[in-house]
Structures are given as structure tokens and as C-alpha cells.
Tab-separated table of C-alpha atoms in Angstrom:
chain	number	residue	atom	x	y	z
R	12	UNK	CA	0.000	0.000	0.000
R	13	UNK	CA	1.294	3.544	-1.070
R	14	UNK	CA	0.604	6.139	1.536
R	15	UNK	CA	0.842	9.850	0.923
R	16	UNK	CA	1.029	12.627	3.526
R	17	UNK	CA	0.642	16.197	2.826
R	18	UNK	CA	1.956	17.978	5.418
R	19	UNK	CA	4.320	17.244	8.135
R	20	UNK	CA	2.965	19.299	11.165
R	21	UNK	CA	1.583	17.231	14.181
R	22	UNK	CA	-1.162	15.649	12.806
R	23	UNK	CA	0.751	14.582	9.669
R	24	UNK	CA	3.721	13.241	11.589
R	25	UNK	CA	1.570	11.769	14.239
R	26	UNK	CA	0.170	9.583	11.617
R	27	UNK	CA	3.274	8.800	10.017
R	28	UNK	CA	4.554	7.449	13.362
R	29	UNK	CA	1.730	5.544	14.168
R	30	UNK	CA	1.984	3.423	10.922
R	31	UNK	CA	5.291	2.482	11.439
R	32	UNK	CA	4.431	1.597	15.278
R	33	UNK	CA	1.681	-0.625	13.751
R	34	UNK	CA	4.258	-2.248	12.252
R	35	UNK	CA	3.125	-0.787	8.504
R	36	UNK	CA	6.623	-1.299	6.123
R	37	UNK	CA	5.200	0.137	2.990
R	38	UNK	CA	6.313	3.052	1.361
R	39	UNK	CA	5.105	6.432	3.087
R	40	UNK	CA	5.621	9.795	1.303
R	41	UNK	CA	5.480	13.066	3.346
R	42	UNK	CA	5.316	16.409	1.420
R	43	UNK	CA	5.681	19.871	2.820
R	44	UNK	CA	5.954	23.358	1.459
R	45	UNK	CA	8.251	23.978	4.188
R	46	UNK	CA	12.132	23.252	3.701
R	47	UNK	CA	12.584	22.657	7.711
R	48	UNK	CA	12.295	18.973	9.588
R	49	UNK	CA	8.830	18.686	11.071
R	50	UNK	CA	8.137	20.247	13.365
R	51	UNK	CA	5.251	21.638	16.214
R	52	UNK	CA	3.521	25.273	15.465
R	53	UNK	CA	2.891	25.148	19.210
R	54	UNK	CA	6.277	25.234	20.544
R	55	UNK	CA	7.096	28.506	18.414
R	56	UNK	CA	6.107	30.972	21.533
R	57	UNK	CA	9.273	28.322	23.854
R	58	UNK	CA	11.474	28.660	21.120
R	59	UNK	CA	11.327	32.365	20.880
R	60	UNK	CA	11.622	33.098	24.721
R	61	UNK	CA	14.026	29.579	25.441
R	62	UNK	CA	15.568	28.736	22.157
R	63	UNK	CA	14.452	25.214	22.878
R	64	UNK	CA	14.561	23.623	19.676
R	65	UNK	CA	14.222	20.066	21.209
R	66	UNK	CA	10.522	21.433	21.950
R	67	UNK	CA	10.074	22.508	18.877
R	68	UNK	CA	11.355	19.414	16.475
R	69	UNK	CA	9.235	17.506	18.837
R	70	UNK	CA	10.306	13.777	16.921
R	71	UNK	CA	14.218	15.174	16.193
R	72	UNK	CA	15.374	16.433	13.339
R	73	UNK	CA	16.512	13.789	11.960
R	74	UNK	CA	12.603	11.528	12.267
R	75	UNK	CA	12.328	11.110	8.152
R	76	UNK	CA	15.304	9.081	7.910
R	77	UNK	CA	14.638	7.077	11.622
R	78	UNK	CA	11.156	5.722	10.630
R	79	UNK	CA	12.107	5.568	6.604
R	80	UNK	CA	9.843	8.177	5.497
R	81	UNK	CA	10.326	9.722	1.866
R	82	UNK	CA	9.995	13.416	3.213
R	83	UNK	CA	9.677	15.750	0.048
R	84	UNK	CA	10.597	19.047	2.095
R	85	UNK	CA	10.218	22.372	0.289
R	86	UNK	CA	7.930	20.412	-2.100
R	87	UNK	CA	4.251	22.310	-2.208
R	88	UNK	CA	1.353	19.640	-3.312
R	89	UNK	CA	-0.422	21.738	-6.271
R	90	UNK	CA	-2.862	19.338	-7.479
R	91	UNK	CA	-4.690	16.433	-6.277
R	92	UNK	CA	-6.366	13.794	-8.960
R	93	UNK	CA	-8.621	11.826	-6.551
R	94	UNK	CA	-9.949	9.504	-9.007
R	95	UNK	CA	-6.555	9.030	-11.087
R	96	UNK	CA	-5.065	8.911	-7.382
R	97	UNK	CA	-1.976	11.077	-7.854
R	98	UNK	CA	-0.518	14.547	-6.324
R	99	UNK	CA	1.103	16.780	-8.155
R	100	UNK	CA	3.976	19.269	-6.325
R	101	UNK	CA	5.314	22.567	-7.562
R	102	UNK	CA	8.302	21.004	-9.251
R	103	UNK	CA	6.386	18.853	-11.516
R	104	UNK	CA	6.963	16.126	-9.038
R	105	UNK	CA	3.988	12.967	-9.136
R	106	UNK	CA	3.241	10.243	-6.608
R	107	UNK	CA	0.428	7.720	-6.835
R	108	UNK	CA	-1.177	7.179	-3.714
R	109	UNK	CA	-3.418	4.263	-2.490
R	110	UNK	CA	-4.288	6.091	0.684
R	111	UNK	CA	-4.064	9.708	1.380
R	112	UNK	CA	-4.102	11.785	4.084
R	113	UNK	CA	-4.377	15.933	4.118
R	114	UNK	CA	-2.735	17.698	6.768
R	115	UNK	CA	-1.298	20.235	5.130
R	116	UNK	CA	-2.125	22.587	8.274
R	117	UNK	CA	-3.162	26.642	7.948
R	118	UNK	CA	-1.410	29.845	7.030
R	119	UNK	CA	-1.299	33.751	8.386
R	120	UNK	CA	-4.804	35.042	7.398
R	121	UNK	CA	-4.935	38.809	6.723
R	122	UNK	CA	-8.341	40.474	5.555
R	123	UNK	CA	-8.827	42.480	2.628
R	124	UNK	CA	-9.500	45.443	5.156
R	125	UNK	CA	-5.429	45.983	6.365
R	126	UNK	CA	-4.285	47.612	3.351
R	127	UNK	CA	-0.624	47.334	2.673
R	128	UNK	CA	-0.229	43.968	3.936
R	129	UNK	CA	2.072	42.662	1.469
R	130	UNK	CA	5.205	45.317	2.400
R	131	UNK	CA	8.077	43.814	3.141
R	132	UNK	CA	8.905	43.863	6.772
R	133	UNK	CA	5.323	42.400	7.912
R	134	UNK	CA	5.836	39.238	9.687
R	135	UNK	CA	3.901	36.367	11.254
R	136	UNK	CA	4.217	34.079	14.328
R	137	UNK	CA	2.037	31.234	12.457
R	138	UNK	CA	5.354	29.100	11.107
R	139	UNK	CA	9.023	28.974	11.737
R	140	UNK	CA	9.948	31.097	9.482
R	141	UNK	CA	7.992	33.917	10.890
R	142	UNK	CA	9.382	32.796	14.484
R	143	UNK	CA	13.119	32.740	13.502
R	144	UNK	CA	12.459	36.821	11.585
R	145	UNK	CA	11.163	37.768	14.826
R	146	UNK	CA	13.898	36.171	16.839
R	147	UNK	CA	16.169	37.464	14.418
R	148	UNK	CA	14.929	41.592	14.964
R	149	UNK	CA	14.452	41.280	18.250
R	150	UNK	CA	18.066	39.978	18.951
R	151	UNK	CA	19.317	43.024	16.727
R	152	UNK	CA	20.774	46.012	18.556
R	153	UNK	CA	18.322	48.611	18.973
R	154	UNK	CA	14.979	46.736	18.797
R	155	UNK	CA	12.668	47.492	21.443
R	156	UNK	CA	9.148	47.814	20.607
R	157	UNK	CA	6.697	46.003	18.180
R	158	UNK	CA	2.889	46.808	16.411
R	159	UNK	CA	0.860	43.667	16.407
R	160	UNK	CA	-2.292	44.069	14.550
R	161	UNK	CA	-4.967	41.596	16.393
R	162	UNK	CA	-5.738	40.965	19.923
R	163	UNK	CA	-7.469	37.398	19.513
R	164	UNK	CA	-4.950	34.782	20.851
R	165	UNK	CA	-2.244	34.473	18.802
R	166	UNK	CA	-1.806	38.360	19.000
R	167	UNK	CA	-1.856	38.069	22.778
R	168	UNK	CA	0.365	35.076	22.656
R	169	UNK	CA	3.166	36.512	20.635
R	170	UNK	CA	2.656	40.093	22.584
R	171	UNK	CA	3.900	37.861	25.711
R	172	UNK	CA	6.005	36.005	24.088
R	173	UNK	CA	8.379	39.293	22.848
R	174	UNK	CA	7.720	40.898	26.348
R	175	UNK	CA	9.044	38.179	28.173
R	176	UNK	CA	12.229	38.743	26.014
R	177	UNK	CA	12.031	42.665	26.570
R	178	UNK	CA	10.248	43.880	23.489
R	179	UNK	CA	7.530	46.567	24.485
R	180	UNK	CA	4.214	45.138	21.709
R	181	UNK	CA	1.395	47.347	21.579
R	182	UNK	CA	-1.654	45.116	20.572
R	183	UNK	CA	-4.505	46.638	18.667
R	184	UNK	CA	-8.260	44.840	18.491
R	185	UNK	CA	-11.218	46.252	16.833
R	186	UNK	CA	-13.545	44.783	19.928
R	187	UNK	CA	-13.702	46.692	23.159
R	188	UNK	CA	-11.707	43.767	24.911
R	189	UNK	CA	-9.191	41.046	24.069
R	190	UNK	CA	-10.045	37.593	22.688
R	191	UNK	CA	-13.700	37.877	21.896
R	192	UNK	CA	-14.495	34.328	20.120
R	193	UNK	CA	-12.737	32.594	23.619
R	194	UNK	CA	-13.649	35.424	26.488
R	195	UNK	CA	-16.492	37.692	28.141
R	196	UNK	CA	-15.744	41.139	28.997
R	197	UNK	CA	-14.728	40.793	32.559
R	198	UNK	CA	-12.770	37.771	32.151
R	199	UNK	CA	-10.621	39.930	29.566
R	200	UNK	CA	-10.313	42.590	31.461
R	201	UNK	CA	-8.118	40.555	34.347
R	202	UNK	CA	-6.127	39.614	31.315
R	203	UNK	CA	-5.614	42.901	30.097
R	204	UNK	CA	-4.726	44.227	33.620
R	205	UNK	CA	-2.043	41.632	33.423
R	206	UNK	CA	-0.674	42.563	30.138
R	207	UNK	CA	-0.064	45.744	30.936
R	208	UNK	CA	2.029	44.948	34.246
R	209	UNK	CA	4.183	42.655	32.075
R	210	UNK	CA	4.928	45.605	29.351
R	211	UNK	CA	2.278	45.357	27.008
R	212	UNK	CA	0.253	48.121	25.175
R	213	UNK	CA	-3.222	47.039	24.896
R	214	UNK	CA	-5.742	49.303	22.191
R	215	UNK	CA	-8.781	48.451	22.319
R	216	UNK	CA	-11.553	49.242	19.830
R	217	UNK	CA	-8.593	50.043	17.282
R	218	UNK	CA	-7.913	48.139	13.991
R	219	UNK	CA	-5.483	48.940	11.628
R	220	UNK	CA	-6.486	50.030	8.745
R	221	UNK	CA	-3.194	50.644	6.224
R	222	UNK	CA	0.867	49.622	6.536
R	223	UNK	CA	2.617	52.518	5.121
R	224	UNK	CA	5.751	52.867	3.582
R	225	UNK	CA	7.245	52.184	-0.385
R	226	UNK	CA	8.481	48.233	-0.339
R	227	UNK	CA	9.509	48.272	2.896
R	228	UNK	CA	6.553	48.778	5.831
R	229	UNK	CA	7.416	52.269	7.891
R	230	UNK	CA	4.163	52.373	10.030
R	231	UNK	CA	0.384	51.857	10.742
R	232	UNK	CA	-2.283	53.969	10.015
R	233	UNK	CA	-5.112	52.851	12.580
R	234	UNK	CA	-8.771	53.419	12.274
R	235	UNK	CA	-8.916	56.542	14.516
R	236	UNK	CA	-6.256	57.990	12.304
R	237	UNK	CA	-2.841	57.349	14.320
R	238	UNK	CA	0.333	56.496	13.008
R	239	UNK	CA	2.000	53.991	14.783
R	240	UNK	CA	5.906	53.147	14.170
R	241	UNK	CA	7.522	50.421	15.720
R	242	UNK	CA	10.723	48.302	15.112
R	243	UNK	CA	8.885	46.088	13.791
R	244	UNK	CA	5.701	44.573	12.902
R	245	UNK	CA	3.008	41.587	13.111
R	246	UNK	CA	0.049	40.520	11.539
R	247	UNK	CA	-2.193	38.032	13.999
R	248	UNK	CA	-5.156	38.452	11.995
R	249	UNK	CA	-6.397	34.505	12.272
R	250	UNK	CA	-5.764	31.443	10.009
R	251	UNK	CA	-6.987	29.927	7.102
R	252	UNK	CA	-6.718	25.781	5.994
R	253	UNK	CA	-4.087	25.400	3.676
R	254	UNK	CA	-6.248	23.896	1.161
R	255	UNK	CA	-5.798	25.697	-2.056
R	256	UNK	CA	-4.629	22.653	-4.000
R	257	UNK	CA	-7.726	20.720	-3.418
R	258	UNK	CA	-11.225	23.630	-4.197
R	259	UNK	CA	-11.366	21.995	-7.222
R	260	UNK	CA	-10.093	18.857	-7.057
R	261	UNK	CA	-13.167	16.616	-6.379
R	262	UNK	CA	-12.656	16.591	-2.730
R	263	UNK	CA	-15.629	18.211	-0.802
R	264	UNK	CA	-15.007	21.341	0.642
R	265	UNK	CA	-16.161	25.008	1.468
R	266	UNK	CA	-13.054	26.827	0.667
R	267	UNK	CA	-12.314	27.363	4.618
R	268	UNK	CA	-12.287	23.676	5.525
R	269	UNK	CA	-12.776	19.529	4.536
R	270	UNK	CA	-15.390	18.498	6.136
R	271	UNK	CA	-15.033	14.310	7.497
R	272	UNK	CA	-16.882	11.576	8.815
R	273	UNK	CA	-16.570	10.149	12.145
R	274	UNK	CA	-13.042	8.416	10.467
R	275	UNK	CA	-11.866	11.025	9.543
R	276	UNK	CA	-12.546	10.388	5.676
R	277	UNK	CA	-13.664	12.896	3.095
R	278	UNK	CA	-16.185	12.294	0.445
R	279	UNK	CA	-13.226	9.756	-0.612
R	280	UNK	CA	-13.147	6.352	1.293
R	281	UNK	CA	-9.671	6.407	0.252
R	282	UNK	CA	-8.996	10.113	1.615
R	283	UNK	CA	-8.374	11.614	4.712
R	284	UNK	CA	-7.962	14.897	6.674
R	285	UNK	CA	-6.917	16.166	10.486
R	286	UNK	CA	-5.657	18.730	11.492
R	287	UNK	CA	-6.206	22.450	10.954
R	288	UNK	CA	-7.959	21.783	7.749
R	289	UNK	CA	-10.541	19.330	8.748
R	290	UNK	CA	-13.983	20.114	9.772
R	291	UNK	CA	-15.674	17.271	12.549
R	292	UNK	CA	-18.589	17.747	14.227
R	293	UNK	CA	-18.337	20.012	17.664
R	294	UNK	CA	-19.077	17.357	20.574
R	295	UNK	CA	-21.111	20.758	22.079
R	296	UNK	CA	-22.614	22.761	19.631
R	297	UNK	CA	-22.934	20.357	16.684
R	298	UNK	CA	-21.378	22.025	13.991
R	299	UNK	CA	-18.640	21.448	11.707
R	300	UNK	CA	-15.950	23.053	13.094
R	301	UNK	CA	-12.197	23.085	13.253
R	302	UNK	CA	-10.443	23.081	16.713
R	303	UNK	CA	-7.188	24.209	15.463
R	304	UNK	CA	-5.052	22.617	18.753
R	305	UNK	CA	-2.247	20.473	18.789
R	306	UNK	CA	-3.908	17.950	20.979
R	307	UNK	CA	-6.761	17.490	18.251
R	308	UNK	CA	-4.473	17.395	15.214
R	309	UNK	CA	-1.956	14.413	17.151
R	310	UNK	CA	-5.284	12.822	18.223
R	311	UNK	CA	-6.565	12.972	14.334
R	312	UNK	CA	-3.039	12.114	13.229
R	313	UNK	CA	-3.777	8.442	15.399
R	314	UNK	CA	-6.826	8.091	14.364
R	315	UNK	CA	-6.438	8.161	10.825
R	316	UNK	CA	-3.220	6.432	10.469
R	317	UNK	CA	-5.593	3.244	12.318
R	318	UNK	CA	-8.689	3.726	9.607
R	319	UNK	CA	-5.623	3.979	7.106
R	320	UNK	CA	-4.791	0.430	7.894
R	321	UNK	CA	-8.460	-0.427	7.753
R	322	UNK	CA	-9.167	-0.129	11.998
R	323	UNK	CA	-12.768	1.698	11.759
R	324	UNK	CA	-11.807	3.680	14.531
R	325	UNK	CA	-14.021	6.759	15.198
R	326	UNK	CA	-12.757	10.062	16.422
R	327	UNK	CA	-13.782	11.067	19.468
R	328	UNK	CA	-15.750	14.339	19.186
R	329	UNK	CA	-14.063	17.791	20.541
R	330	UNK	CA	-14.800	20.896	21.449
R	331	UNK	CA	-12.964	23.775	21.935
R	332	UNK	CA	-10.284	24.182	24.758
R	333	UNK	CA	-7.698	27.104	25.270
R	334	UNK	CA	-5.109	28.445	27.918
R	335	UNK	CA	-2.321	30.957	27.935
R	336	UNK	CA	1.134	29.754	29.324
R	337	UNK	CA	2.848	33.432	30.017
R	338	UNK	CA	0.281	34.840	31.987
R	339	UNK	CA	1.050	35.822	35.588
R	340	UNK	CA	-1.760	33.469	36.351
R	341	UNK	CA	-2.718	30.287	35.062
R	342	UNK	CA	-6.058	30.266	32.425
R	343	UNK	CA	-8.090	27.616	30.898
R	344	UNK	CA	-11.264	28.360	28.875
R	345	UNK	CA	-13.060	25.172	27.698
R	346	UNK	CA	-15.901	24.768	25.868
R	347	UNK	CA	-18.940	27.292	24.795
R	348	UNK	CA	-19.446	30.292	27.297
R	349	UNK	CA	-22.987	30.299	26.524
R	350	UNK	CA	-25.661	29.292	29.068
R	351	UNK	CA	-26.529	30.285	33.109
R	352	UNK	CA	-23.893	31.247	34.366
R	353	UNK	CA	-22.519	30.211	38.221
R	354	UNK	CA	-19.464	32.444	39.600
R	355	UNK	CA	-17.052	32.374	42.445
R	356	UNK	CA	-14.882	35.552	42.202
R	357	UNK	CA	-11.947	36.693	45.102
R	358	UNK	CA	-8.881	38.935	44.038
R	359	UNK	CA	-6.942	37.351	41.437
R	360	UNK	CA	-9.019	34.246	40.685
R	361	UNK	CA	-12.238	34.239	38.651
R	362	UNK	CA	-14.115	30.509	37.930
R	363	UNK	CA	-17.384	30.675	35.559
R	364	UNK	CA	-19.243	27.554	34.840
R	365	UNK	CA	-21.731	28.030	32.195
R	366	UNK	CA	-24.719	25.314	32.219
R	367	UNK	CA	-27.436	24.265	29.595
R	368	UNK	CA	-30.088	22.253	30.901
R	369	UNK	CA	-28.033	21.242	33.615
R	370	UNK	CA	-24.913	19.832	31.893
R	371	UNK	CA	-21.923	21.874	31.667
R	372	UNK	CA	-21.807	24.159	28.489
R	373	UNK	CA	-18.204	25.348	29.189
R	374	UNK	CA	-16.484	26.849	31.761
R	375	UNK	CA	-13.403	29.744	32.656
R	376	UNK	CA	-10.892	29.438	35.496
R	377	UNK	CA	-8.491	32.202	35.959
R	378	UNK	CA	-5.876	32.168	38.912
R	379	UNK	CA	-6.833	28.592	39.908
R	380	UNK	CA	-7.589	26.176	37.557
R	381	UNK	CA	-8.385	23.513	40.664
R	382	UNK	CA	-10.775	20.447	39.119
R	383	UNK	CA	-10.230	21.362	35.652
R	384	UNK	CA	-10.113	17.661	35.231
R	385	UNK	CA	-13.323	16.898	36.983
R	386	UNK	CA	-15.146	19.546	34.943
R	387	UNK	CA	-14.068	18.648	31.395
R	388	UNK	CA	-15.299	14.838	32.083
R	389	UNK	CA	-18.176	16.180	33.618
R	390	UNK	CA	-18.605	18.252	30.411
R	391	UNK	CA	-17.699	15.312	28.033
R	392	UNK	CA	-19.765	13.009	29.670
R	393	UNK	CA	-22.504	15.205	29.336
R	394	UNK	CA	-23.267	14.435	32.990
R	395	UNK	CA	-26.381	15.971	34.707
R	396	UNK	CA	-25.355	18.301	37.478
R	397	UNK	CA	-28.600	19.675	38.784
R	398	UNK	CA	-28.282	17.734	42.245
R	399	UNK	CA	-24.899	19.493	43.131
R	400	UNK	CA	-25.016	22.391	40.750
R	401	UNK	CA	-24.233	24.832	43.641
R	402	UNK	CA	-21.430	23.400	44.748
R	403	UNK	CA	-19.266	22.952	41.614
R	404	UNK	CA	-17.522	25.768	42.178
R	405	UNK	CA	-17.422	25.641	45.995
R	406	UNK	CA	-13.234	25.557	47.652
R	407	UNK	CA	-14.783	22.004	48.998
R	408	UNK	CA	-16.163	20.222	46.127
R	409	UNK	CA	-14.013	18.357	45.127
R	410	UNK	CA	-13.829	14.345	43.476
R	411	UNK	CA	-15.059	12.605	46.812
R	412	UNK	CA	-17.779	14.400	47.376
R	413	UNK	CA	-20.785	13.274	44.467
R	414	UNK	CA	-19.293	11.847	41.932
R	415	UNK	CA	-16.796	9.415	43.002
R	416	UNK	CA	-17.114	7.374	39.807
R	417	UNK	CA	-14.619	10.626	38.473
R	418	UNK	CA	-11.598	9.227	41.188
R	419	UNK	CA	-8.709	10.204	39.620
């Protein structure tokens, strides 16, 4: 059996690795328009602050030539034929597959709005490229501030990420507080007051709206008229599915996302996607939805190396789970934030549970993230609550109390 892989991020290596651990010797081609080893998106913000490239090239750099995988790297997949079952790379290059899998992952999204995106000088934190240009300026003698242009969480991310290393980032977001699609109002505003005691320049209700300069970017023109200068600059505008090579290919799609079945197979029994470009169903709300986390795209990467090798092993349904690592304070937010809401609030910690017909929805803990665990299987379980409702959040409850089936 021939096996191609397009992309080599978690979810594309995952599934690599798990058909050799299966003990699968056939042939196993891995393509990727990046010219790097594989490695993890997530352990860009530890590389920039620690330099820790173990972290980073998660499986070593040297992983192709370990597990005998033909890794095409620098080679972008153009063209797909699913019925003629071939891919077709930039260089002319074709392989025949038998079995494919799509994880070719997502790129730096920037909306038609930001004029002047396309200067030279604008940089990214969503690859290693982007990660290594901002090491790279903020290392050089003389650079001290920076002008990121979203405050959803990758622009808070990185904004932590280059004041930790003593960069001074001024954040702009068009909403009147930080991370809308993950936080409410007054959850964000403990996370502004903490950005701002670690160095960072928070505008709120402030987009840009044009990079200035000839070739080179020299500044931001923002939507209340301002120009902004900085050493340099970064666009966190979101991401979109790198799935270019496949709109017309055959392969169902939307243009933002593949949608899959419960085994991770597209509209081709013989085709799969994980990963940031696959669309499953939200175990919460129901939709199609991509949970862009590394967790999700290794789990995916297991999962369809196992239906790959003919397994029938269904993915188990997600929902969406984030926290912040450089915070002062720890944060989780899991789940939808939708729903009655239950509170317990003291300085420096905030804990929201949100219900819907007595079953967890989703729930916030800021400054102590104490039975996380019991929540999330409460939530994934789908568990009825209404007995003890008023105690979740109590110091006391805890995994002897109700529900000692949860025991850790």
C-alpha cells in the first residue's frame, strides 16, 4: 500500500509514526511546502523566549530518515487527482497514492481590510519562518518595541512572548476587549490588567487600517487615524486551511475547511484529513468546526493512520479548549461560554461555569484552575449536574464528594 502525507505538522507526523508503530513497512511519502524537519507550530512561543529547539522538532530532526519516510521538504502539493489517485507538487513532481491523508495545516490570514499587507517587513508568528524573523529583529541592537495588529490569541500570545524577552508590543483589536471568540468582557479585562504589568500596550476598539511605507513597511495607520511606528511589525489576523490545491479537485469542501466523517474520511473512502484543515462535528454545539489545537491534530493524526490500515476507529468528538502559558496566572477556557452562568470571584481568581439544561456548556478558570479535570469529564460526559449544581464551584467540592465514579 502507497501512503501519501501532505503535510508534516503534528497531525501529519503523528500519523506517520503511528503506521510504522503498527508495524506498517510500505512506502510512506510526506510532502511539505516547508524546507525545515517537522516540526510543532505550538512550541514557536518556547522557542522564541528559550531557544528550545528540542521542543520545537518535537520527533528530532533527523525523524524522516529514523522511521524511513520519503519526506519531500520544500515540495508544495499543487494538485490532487482523486480519481486518477496522484498529487502533483510545484516542481512537476507525481506520486500515486493508495491512501491519502491531508494535513497540510493553515497559514497567516490577513483580511482584505489591512491595506498594505504585502510590504516587506510584515511578519507572522504562524510558522518557523515567521518565528526565527522575529527572533532574528528582536536579537538586533536597537529593537525594542513592536505593532501587532490583532488581539485574539495568537496576538496576545506573541505580545507575551516578545515581552518576556524585553520587546515593548502594543496590541490593537477592533472589539472593546481582548479575545472575543474565547472570552467575556470581565474575564478579559483581568487579562488585560495583566498585560499591561508585564509591558504590554493594549488598544482596544482600534484596527489597523493601512501599513505605510514604499516596499519596505514604515508604520500603521489605525482606524482613529494614528500612526503607529515600531521596530517592527506583526500581523495576527487569524488562520486559514491550507487547502488551495484541493477547491477543485473533487474533494468536498467550502473553501475554509474539509469536512469528514466520524473516520476522519472525506467524500473519498480512500482520503483523509486532520488537522487544521478538517472540519468534525463540535461534541457541544454540533457544527462542523475546526479546533485548530495540537492535541486534536496528534489525536486525528492516530486516528487516521488506524482507519488507514483499515481499523474503523471513530474520532472522538471535541470541542474547543484554550489556555495561555505566560500569563502571571494560570487560564483555561473550555468549551462554549454560553448558558446560566454560576461564579465564584476573590482577588486574582475568577471561575465561571456556564450550564445548559443542567450539563456543563463550558467553563473559565483564571488564577486557579483547581478540578479542571473533573469539569471537562463532567462536560464530556454530558453528565447531569442539577443535584450538586451549587457546589461545583465551591473551595470544597471536590472528586469525593458526588461523583466518586470521576476518582482520579
Amino acid at each position: 500500500m502507497r501512503v501519501v502525507i501532505i503535510g508534516s505538522g503534528p497531525a501529519g507526523l503523528t500519523a506517520a509514526l503511528t503506521l510504522r508503530d503498527k508495524s506498517f513497512t510500505g512506502r510512506i511519502d510526506i510532502f511539505s511546502a516547508e524546507e525545515v524537519p517537522p516540526y510543532s507550530p505550538a512550541a514557536l512561543g518556547e522557542y522564541l523566549i528559550n531557544d528550545q529547539e528540542n521542543l520545537l522538532y518535537w520527533q528530532g530532526q533527523d525523524v524522516c530518515e529514523q522511521y524511513d519516510f520519503n519526506c519531500f521538504l520544500g515540495e508544495k502539493v499543487v494538485k490532487v487527482e482523486p480519481d486518477e489517485q496522484y498529487i502533483l507538487t510545484e516542481a512537476g513532481r507525481r506520486r500515486e497514492f493508495d491512501k491519502l491523508l491531508i494535513a497540510s495545516g493553515s497559514s497567516l490570514h490577513i483580511p482584505p481590510v489591512v491595506k498594505g499587507a504585502d510590504k516587506e517587513g510584515i511578519t507572522n508568528f504562524k510558522n518557523i519562518y515567521g518565528a526565527q524573523k522575529i527572533k532574528e529583529m528582536a536579537n538586533a541592537s536597537g529593537s525594542t518595541s513592536a505593532v501587532i495588529v490583532g488581539g485574539g490569541f495568537l496576538g496576545v500570545e506573541i505580545a507575551l512572548c516578545l515581552a518576556k524577552i524585553g520587546i515593548e508590543p502594543s496590541v490593537l483589536n477592533r472589539r472593546g476587549w481582548i479575545m472575543p471568540r474565547l472570552l467575556d468582557k470581565e474575564t478579559a479585562a483581568y487579562i488585560v490588567e495583566d498585560l499591561e504589568k508585564q509591558g504590554v500596550n493594549v488598544m482596544l476598539n482600534t484596527e489597523g487600517n493601512r501599513f505605510i511605507g514604499d516596499e519596505e513597511v514604515e508604520g500603521l495607520i489605525t482606524s482613529d487615524g494614528r500612526e503607529l511606528t515600531a521596530d517592527f511589525y506583526i500581523a495576527a489576523t487569524g488562520v486559514k486551511p491550507n487547502i488551495d490545491f484541493i477547491i477543485d479537485s473533487g474533494i468536498e469542501n467550502d473553501g475554509w475547511g474539509i469536512p469528514v466523517n466520524r473516520y476522519l474520511q472525506t467524500n473519498y473512502d480512500n482520503i483523509y484529513a486532520c488537522g487544521d484543515v478538517a472540519q468534525t462535528e463540535d461534541l457541544l454545539t454540533r457544527e462542523m468546526t475546526i479546533h485548530g489545537l495540537h492535541t486534536v491534530a496528534v489525536s486525528h493524526g492516530q486516528t487516521a493512520a488506524l482507519n488507514i490500515l483499515g481499523a474503523e476507529q471513530k474520532y472522538e468528538r471535541q470541542f474547543s479548549m484554550n489556555s495561555l502559558k505566560e500569563l502571571s496566572y494560570k487560564l483555561m477556557v473550555v468549551g462554549e461560554l454560553e448558558g446560566e452562568e454560576i461564579k465564584y470571584k476573590k482577588e486574582g481568581v475568577l471561575r465561571k461555569i456556564y450550564l445548559k439544561d443542567n450539563k456543563i456548556n463550558g467553563f473559565v478558570l483564571l488564577g486557579d484552575i483547581s478540578n479542571a479535570g473533573l469539569y471537562f469529564s463532567l462536560l464530556r460526559k454530558r453528565e447531569d449536574i442539577s443535584e450538586y449544581k451549587e457546589q461545583l464551584l465551591s473551595p470544597l467540592f471536590n472528586l469525593g464528594m458526588k461523583i466518586t465514579k470521576y476518582k482520579r
